[in-house]
Short mmCIF file of C-alpha atoms in Angstrom, two decimals:
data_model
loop_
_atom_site.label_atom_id
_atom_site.label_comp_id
_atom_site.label_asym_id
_atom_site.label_seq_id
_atom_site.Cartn_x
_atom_site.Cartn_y
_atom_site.Cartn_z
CA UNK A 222 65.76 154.25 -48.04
CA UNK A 223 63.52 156.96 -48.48
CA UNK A 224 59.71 157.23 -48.12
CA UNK A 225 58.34 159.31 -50.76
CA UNK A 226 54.51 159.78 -51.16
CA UNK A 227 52.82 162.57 -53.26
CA UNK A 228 51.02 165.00 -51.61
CA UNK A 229 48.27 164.85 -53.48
CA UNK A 230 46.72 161.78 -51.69
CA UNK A 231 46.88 163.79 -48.50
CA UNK A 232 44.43 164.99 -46.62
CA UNK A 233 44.86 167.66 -43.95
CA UNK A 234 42.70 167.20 -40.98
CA UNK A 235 41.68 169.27 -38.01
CA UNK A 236 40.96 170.56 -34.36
CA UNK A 237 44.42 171.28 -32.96
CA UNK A 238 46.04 169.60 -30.19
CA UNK A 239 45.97 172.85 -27.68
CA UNK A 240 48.90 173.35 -25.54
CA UNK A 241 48.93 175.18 -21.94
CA UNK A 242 46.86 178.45 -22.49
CA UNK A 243 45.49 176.99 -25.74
CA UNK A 244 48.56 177.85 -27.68
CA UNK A 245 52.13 177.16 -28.08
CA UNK A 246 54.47 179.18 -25.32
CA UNK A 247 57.87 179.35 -26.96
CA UNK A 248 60.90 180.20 -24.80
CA UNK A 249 62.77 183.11 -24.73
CA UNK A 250 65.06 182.45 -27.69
CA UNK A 251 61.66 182.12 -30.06
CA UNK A 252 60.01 185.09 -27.92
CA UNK A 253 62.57 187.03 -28.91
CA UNK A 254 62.65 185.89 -32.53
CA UNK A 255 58.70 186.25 -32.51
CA UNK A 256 58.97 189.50 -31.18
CA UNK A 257 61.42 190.77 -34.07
CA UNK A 258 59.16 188.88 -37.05
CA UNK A 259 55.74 190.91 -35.68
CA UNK A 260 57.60 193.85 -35.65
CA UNK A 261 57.67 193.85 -39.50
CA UNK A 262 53.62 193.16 -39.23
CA UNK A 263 51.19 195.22 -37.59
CA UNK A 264 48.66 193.87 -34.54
CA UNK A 265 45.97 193.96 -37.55
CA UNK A 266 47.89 192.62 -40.52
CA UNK A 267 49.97 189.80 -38.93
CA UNK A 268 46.75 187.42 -39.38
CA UNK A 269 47.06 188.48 -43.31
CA UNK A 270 50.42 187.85 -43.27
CA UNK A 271 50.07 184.46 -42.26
CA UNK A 272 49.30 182.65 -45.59
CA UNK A 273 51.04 179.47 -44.77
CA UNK A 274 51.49 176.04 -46.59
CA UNK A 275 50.99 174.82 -49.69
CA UNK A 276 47.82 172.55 -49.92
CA UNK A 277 48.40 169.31 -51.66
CA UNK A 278 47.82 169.71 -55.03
CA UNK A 279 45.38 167.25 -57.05
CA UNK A 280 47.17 164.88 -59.80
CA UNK A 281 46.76 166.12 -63.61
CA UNK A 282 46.58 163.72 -66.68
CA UNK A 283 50.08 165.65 -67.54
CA UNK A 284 51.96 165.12 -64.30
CA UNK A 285 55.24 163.45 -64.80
CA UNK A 286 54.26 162.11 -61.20
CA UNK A 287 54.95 158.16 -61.18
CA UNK A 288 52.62 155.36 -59.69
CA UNK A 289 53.57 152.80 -57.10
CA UNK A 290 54.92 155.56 -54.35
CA UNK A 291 54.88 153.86 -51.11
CA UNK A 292 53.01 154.86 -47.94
CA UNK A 293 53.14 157.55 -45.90
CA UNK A 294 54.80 157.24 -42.53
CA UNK A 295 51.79 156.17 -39.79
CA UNK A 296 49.99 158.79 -37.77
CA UNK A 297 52.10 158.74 -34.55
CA UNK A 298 52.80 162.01 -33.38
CA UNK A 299 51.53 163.73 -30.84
CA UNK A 300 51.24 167.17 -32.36
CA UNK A 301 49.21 165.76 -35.15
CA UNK A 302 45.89 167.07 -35.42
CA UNK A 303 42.36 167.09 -37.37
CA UNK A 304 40.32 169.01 -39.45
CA UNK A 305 38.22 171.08 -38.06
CA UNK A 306 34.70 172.20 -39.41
CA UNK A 307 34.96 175.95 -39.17
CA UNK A 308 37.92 175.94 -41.10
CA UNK A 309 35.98 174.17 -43.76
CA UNK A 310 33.44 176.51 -43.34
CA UNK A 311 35.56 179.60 -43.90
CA UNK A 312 36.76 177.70 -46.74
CA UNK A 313 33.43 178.93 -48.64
CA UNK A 314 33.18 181.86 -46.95
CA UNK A 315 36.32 183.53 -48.50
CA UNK A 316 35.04 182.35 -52.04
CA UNK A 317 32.77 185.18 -51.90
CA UNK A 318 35.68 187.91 -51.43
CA UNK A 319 38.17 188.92 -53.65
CA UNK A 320 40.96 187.37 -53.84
CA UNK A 321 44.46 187.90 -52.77
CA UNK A 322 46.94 187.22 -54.84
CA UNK A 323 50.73 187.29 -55.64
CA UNK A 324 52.85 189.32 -57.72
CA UNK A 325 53.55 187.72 -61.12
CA UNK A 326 56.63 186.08 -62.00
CA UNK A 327 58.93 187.81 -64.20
CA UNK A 328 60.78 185.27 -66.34
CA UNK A 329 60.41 184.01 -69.59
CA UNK A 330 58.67 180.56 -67.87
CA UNK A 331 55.75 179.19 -67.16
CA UNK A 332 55.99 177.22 -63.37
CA UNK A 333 55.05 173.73 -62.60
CA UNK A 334 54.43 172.68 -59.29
CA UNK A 335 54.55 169.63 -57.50
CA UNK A 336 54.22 168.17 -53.68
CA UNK A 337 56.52 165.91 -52.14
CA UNK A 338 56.61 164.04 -48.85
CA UNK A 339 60.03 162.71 -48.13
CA UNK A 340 61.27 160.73 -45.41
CA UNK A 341 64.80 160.70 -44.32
CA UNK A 342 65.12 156.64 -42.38
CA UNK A 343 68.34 157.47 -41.02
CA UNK A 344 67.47 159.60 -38.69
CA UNK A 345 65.25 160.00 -36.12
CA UNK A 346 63.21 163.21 -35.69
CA UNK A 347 64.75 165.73 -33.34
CA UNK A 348 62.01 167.02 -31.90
CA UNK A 349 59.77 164.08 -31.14
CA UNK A 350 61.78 161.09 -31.25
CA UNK A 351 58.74 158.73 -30.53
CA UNK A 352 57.30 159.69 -33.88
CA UNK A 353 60.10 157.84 -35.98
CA UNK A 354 61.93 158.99 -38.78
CA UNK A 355 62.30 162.78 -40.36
CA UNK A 356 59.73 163.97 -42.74
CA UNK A 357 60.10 166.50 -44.91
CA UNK A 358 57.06 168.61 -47.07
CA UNK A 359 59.12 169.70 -50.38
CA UNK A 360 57.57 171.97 -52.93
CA UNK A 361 58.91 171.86 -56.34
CA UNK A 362 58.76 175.32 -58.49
CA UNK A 363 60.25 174.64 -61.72
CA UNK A 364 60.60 176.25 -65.41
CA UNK A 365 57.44 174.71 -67.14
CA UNK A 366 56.60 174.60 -70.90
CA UNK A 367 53.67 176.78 -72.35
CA UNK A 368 50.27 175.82 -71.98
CA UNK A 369 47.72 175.92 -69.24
CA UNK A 370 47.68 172.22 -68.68
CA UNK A 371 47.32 171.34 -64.77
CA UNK A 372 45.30 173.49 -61.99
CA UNK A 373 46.76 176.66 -59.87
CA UNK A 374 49.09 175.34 -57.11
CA UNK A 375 46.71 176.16 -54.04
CA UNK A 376 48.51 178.34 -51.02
CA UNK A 377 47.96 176.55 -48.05
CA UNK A 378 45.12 174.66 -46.41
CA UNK A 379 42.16 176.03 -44.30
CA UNK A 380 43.51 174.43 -41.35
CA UNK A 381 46.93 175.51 -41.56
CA UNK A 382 45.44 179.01 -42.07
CA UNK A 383 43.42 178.53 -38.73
CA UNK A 384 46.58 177.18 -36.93
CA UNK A 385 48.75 180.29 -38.41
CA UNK A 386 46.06 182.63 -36.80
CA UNK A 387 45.84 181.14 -33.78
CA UNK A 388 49.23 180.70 -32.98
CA UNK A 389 49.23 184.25 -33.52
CA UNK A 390 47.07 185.03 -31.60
CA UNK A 391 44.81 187.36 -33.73
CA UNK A 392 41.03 186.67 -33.72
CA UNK A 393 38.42 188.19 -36.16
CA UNK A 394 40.78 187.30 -39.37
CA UNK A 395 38.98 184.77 -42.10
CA UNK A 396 42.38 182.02 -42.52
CA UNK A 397 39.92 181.24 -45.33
CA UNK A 398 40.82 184.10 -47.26
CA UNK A 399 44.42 183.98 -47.22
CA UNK A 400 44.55 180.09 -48.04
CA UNK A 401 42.82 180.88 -51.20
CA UNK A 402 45.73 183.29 -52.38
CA UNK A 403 45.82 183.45 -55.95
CA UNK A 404 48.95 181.56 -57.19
CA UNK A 405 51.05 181.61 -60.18
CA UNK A 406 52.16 177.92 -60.71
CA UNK A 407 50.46 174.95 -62.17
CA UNK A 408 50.02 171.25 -60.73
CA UNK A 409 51.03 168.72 -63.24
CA UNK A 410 52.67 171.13 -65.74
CA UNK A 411 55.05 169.97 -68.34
CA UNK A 412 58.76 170.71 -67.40
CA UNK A 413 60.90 172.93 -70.05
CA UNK A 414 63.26 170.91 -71.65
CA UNK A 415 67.13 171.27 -70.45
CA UNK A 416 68.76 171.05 -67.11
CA UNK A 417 68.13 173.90 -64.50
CA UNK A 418 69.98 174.94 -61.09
CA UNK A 419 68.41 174.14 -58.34
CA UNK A 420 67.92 176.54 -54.84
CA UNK A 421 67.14 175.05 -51.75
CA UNK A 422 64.61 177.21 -49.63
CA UNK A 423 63.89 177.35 -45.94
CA UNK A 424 61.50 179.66 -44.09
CA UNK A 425 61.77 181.60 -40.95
CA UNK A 426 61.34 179.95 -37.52
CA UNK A 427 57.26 178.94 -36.80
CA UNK A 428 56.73 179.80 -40.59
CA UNK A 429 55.87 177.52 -43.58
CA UNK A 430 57.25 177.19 -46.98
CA UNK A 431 54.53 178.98 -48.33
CA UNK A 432 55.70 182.30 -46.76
CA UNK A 433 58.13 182.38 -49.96
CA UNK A 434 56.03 181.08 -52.60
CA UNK A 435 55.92 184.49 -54.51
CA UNK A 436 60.38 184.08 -54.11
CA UNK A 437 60.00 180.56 -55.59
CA UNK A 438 57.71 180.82 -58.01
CA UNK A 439 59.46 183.79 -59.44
CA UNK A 440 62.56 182.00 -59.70
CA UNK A 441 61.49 179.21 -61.02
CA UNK A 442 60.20 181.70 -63.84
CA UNK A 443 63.15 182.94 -64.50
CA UNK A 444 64.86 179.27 -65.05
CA UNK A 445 65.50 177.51 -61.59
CA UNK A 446 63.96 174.71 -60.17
CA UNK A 447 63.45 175.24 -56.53
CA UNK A 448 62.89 172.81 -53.58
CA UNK A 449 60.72 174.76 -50.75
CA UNK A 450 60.83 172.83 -47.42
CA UNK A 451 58.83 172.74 -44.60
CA UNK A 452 60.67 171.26 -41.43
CA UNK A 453 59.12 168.67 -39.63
CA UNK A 454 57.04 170.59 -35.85
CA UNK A 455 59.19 173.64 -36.65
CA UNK A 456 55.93 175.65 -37.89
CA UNK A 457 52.78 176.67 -36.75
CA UNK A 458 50.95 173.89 -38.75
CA UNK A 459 52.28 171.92 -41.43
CA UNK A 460 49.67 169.22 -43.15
CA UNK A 461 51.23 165.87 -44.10
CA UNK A 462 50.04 162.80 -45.25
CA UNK A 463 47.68 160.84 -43.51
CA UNK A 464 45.47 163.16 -42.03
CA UNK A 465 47.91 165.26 -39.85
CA UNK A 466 49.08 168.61 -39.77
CA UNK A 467 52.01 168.87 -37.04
CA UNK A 468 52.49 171.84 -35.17
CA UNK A 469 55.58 173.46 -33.46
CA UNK A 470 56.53 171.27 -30.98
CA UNK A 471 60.11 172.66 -31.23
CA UNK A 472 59.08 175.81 -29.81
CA UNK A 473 58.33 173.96 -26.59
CA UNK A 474 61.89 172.41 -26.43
CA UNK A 475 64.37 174.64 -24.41
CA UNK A 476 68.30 174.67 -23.69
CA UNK A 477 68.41 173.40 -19.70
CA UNK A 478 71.24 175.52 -19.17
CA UNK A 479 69.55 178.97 -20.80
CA UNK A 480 66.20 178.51 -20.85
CA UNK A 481 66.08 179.34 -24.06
CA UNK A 482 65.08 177.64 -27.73
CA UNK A 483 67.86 175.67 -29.48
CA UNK A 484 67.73 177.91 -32.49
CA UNK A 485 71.54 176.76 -33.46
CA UNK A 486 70.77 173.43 -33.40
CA UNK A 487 67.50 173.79 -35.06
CA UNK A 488 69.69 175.65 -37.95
CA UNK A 489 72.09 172.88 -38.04
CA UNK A 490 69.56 170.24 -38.09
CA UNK A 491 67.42 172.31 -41.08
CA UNK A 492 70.98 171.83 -42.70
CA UNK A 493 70.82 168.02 -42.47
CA UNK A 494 67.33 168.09 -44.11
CA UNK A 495 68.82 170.19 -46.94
CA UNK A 496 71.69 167.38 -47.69
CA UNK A 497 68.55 165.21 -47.43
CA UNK A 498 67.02 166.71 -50.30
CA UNK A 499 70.08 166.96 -52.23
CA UNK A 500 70.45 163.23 -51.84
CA UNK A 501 67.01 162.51 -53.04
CA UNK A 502 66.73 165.20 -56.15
CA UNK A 503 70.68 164.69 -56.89
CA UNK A 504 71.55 161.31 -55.71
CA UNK A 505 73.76 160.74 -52.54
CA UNK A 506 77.54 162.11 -52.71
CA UNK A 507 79.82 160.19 -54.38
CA UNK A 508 76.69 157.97 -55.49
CA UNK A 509 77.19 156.57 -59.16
CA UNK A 510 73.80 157.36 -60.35
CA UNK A 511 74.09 160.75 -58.50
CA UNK A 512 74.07 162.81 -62.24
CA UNK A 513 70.58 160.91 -62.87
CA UNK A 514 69.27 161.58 -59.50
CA UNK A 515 70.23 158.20 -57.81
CA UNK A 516 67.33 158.54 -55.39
CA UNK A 517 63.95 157.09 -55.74
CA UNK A 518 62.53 156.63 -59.10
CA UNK A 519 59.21 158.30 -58.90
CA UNK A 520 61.33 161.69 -58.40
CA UNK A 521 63.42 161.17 -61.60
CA UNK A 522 60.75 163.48 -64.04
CA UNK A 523 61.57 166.49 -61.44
CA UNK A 524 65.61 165.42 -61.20
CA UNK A 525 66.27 165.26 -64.83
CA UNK A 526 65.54 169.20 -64.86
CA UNK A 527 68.24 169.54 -62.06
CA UNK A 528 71.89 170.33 -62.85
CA UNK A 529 73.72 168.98 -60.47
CA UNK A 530 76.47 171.33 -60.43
CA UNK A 531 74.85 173.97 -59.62
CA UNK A 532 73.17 174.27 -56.34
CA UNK A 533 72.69 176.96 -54.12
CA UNK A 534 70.90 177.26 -50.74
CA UNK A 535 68.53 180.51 -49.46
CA UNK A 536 66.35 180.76 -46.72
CA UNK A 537 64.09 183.66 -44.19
CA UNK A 538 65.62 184.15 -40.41
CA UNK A 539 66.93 180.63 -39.00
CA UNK A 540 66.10 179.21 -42.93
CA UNK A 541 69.40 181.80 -43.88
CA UNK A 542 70.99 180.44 -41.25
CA UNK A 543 70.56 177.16 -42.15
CA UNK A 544 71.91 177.96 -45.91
CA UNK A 545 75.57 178.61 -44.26
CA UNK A 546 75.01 175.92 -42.28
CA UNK A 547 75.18 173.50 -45.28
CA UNK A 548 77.69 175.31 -46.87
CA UNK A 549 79.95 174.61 -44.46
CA UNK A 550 78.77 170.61 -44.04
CA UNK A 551 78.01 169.76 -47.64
CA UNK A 552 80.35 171.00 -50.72
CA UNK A 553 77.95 170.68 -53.20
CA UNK A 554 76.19 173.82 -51.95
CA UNK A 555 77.52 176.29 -54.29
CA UNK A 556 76.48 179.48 -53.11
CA UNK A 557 74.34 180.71 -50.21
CA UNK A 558 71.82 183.41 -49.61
CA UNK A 559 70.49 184.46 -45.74
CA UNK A 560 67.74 186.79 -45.71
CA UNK A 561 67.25 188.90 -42.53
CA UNK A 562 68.71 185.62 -40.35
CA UNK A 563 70.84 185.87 -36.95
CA UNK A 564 73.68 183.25 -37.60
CA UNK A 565 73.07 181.64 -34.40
CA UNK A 566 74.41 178.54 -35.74
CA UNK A 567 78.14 180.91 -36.55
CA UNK A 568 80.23 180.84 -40.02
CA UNK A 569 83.31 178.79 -39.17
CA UNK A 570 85.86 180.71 -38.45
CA UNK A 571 87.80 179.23 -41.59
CA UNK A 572 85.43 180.39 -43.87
CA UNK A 573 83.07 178.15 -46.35
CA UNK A 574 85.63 177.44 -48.96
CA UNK A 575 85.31 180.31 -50.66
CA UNK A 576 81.68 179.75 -51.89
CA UNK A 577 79.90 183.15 -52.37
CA UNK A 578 77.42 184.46 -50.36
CA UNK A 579 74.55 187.11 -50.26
CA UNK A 580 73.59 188.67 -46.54
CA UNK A 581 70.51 190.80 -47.59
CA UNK A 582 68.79 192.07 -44.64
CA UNK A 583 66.55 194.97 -43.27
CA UNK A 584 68.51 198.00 -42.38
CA UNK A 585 66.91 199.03 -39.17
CA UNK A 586 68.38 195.62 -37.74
CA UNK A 587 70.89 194.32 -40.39
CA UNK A 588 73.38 197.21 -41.19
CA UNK A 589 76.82 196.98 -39.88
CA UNK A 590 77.20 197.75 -36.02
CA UNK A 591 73.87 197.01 -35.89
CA UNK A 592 71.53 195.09 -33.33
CA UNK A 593 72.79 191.96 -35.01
CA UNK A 594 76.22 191.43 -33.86
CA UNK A 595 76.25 187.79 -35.67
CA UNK A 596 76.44 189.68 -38.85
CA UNK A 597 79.54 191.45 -38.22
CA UNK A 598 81.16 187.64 -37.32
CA UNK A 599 79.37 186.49 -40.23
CA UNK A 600 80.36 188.79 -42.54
CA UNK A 601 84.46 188.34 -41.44
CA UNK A 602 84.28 185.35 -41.55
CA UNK A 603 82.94 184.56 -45.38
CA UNK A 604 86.16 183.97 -47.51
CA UNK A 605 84.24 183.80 -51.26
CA UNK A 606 82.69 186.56 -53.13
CA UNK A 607 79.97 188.18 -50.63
CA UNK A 608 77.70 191.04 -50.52
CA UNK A 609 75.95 192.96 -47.54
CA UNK A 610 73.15 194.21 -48.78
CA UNK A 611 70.41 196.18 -46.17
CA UNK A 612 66.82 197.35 -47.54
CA UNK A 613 65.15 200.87 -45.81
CA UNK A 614 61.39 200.69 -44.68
CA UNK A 615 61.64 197.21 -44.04
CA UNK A 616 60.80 194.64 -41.57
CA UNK A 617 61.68 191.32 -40.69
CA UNK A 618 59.08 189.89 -42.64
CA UNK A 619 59.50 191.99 -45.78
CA UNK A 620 61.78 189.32 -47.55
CA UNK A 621 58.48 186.95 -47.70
CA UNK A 622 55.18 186.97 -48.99
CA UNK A 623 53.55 188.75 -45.96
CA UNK A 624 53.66 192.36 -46.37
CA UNK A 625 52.23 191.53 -50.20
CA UNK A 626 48.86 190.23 -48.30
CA UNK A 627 49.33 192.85 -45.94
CA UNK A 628 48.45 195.96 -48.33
CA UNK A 629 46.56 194.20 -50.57
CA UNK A 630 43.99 194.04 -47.44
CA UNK A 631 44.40 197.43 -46.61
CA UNK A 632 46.84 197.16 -43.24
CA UNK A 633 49.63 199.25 -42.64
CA UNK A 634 53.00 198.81 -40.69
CA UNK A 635 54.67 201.71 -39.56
CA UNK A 636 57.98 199.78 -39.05
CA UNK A 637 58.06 198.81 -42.27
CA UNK A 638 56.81 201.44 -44.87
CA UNK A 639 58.30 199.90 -48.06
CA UNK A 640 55.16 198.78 -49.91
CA UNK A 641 54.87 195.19 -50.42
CA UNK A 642 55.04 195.29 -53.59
CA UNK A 643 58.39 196.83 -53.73
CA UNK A 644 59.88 195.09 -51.45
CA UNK A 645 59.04 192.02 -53.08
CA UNK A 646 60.64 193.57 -56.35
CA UNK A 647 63.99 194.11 -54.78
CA UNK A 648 63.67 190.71 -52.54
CA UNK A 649 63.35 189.17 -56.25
CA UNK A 650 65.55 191.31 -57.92
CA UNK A 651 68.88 191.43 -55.58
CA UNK A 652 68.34 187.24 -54.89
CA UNK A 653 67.70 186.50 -58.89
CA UNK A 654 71.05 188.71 -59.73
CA UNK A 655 73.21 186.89 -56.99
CA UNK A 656 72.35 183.50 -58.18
CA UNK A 657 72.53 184.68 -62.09
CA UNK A 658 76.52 185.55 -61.57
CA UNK A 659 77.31 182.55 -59.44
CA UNK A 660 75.08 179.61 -60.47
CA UNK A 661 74.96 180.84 -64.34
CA UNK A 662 78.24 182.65 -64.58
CA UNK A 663 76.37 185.71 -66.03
CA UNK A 664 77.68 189.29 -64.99
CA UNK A 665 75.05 191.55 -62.70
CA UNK A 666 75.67 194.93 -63.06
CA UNK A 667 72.76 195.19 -60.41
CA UNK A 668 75.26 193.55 -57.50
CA UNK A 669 78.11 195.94 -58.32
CA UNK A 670 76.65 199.01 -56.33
CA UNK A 671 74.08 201.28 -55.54
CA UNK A 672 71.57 202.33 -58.07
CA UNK A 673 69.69 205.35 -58.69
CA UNK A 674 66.17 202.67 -59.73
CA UNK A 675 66.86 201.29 -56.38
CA UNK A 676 67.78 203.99 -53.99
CA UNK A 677 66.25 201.46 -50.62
CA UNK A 678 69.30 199.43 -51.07
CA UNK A 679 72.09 199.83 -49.29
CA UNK A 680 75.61 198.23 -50.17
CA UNK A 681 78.03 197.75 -46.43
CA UNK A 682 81.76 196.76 -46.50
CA UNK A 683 83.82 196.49 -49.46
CA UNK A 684 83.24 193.78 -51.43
CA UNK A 685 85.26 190.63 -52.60
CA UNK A 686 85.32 189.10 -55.63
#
């Protein structure tokens, strides 16, 4: 069974449980991972960057949200922590500056948004085992009728913004002002009528889901429904239900034999949570009542808009990793898209049945040869329809929302010149166009090779199709 609980009863709470030093001291695997991901943001703009998790939206009259959800999972873990008041202090502080805000989405849709908390009872968390059972944070972008029913989907919550910056390490940034980023998607919105693919999306290693909210909204836009996920002590600061916001408690864990962070099994076990969602939007494999979403009833408004058939998986660093991760544990993962990830978790050798899949990566780390030997592997190793695709002027963080919040506060990162802006564009772009052809069976001219409208892309290896 699963425990399913709308977000919008929770409450995020406060004053973080500290670790040695005051902060979280990853090992050498996440250093070096860390190390990479700041590269992309300067000493300055990293704090910007670090517009984190969705706060729980509010219920609207409209919401196809059902009554009767049961409980959230009891407060038990020891990374939870409270609110603090300086967070809600800064809260009303950042209402007097102006606003950041995200690029608008490009489809023909308006996006709904909802906030799910689902718990997976058949296994038992990874990380800390004492705490019981997996729990998930889901956010659901989807294709949403006209109208301006519902309330803007809020970014994150003041105290994930003061974890985010603090984990960071980066004093004299107001978290206040990036959780009040201006979003583009509604809370209770009416869905479009029809069926929709759905994309699975998982962030980069210590980073929430809301590090690709500008990604999912825009896809959602443009006629997906998409299933953000934020991975159980894998971040900086998640909130969940009940009062507690969990922090990274897998970026204490460490390999006894290296020293070093897990990061293939933490791929392989953000795999597992994607078949977990699959199951509960979907219904189980092989299930009966799979095609109406044989999971719990209160999620059957959101899995009526999915179509089944077409699912694909995409996710930042270890979340891209993750996506051919499923692919090769659960066929109903149809395509797959990594974005600037290190397979440390490899591609079987044998391929992934010849599903497609997108590599789209910065070129300063990502091209072939590169410092990213796992790509080369990778890359042999994909038997479907693939494409290598490398951005110039950008950073490890460019394929998220960061470098957006970056400019628009005035900070600039020499490693990564591309504006924001534009890098968001072609993010968007190359990622909309690769699902288009394989989830909708419409031909993308875009994918075929380079274009003079896009000279920062760069197309490696000859393709197969």
């Amino acid at each position: 069974m699963t425990t399913y609980r709308s977000a919008a009863r929770a409450r995020t709470g406060a004053r973080a449980r500290r670790l040695p030093g005051g902060r979280t001291a990853p090992a050498l695997g996440t250093r070096l991972l860390l190390a990479l991901a700041l590269a992309a943001i300067p000493l300055a703009a990293a704090p910007s960057a670090l517009a984190a998790t969705e706060r729980a939206p509010a219920a609207a009259e409209q919401s196809p949200r059902a009554a009767g959800q049961s409980s959230a999972v009891a407060e038990r873990s020891p990374a939870a922590v409270k609110r603090s008041p300086a967070a809600a202090q800064g809260q009303a502080h950042a209402g007097a500056q102006e606003r950041l805000r995200l690029p608008r989405p490009t489809g023909p849709f308006r996006v709904g948004a909802e906030t799910l908390h689902l718990t997976d009872h058949s296994r038992r968390d990874p990380w800390v085992p004492e705490a019981g059972d997996r729990e998930l944070m889901v956010s659901l972008s989807y294709p949403a009728r006209g109208g301006g029913a519902g309330r803007e989907r809020p970014y994150l919550t003041g105290e994930e913004a003061r974890l985010l910056v603090e984990f960071q390490g980066r004093p004299g940034v107001d978290p206040a002002r990036v959780a009040a980023t201006r979003t583009h998607a509604r809370t209770g919105a009416r869905p479009a009528p029809g069926r929709f693919p759905l994309v699975l999306l998982s962030p980069g290693f210590t980073l929430p889901r809301a590090t690709l909210t500008s990604l999912a909204e825009d896809l959602a836009s443009r006629g997906y429904v998409v299933a953000a996920i934020d991975h159980a002590y894998e971040s900086s600061g998640t909130a969940f239900p009940g009062g507690r916001t969990l922090t990274c408690v897998a970026c204490e864990r460490t390999d006894p034999e290296t020293g070093d962070t897990p990061l293939a099994a933490v791929a392989e076990g953000r795999a597992a949570d994607f078949s977990f969602v699959l199951d509960q939007l979907t219904g189980p494999r092989g299930a009966a009542g799979a095609r109406t979403g044989g999971g719990d009833p209160a999620l059957r408004p959101y899995t009526r808009l999915i179509d089944r058939e077409r699912i694909a998986a995409a996710g930042h660093s270890i979340g891209g990793n993750a996506s051919s991760a499923v692919m090769a544990a659960d066929e109903r993962v149809g395509a797959g898209v990594n974005m600037d990830g290190t397979f440390f978790a490899p591609v079987p050798a044998a391929g992934l049945g010849g599903r497609p899949f997108l590599m789209l990566g910065a070129d300063a780390h990502h091209g072939p040869g590169g410092g990213d030997a796992s790509w080369d592997t990778g890359w042999a190793a994909l038997d479907g329809c693939k494409r290598w695709l490398t951005v110039t002027g950008t950073g490890h963080m460019s394929f998220t929302d960061l470098p957006v919040l970056g400019d628009q506060l005035g900070l600039e990162d020499p490693g990564a010149p591309l504006p924001g802006a534009r890098s968001a564009e072609v993010t968007r772009d190359y990622l909309a166009a690769f699902l288009t052809l394989h989830l909708k069976s419409v031909p993308q001219p875009l994918l075929d090779g380079p274009t003079p409208q896009n000279p920062e892309v760069r197309f490696h290896r000859p393709r197969r199709s």
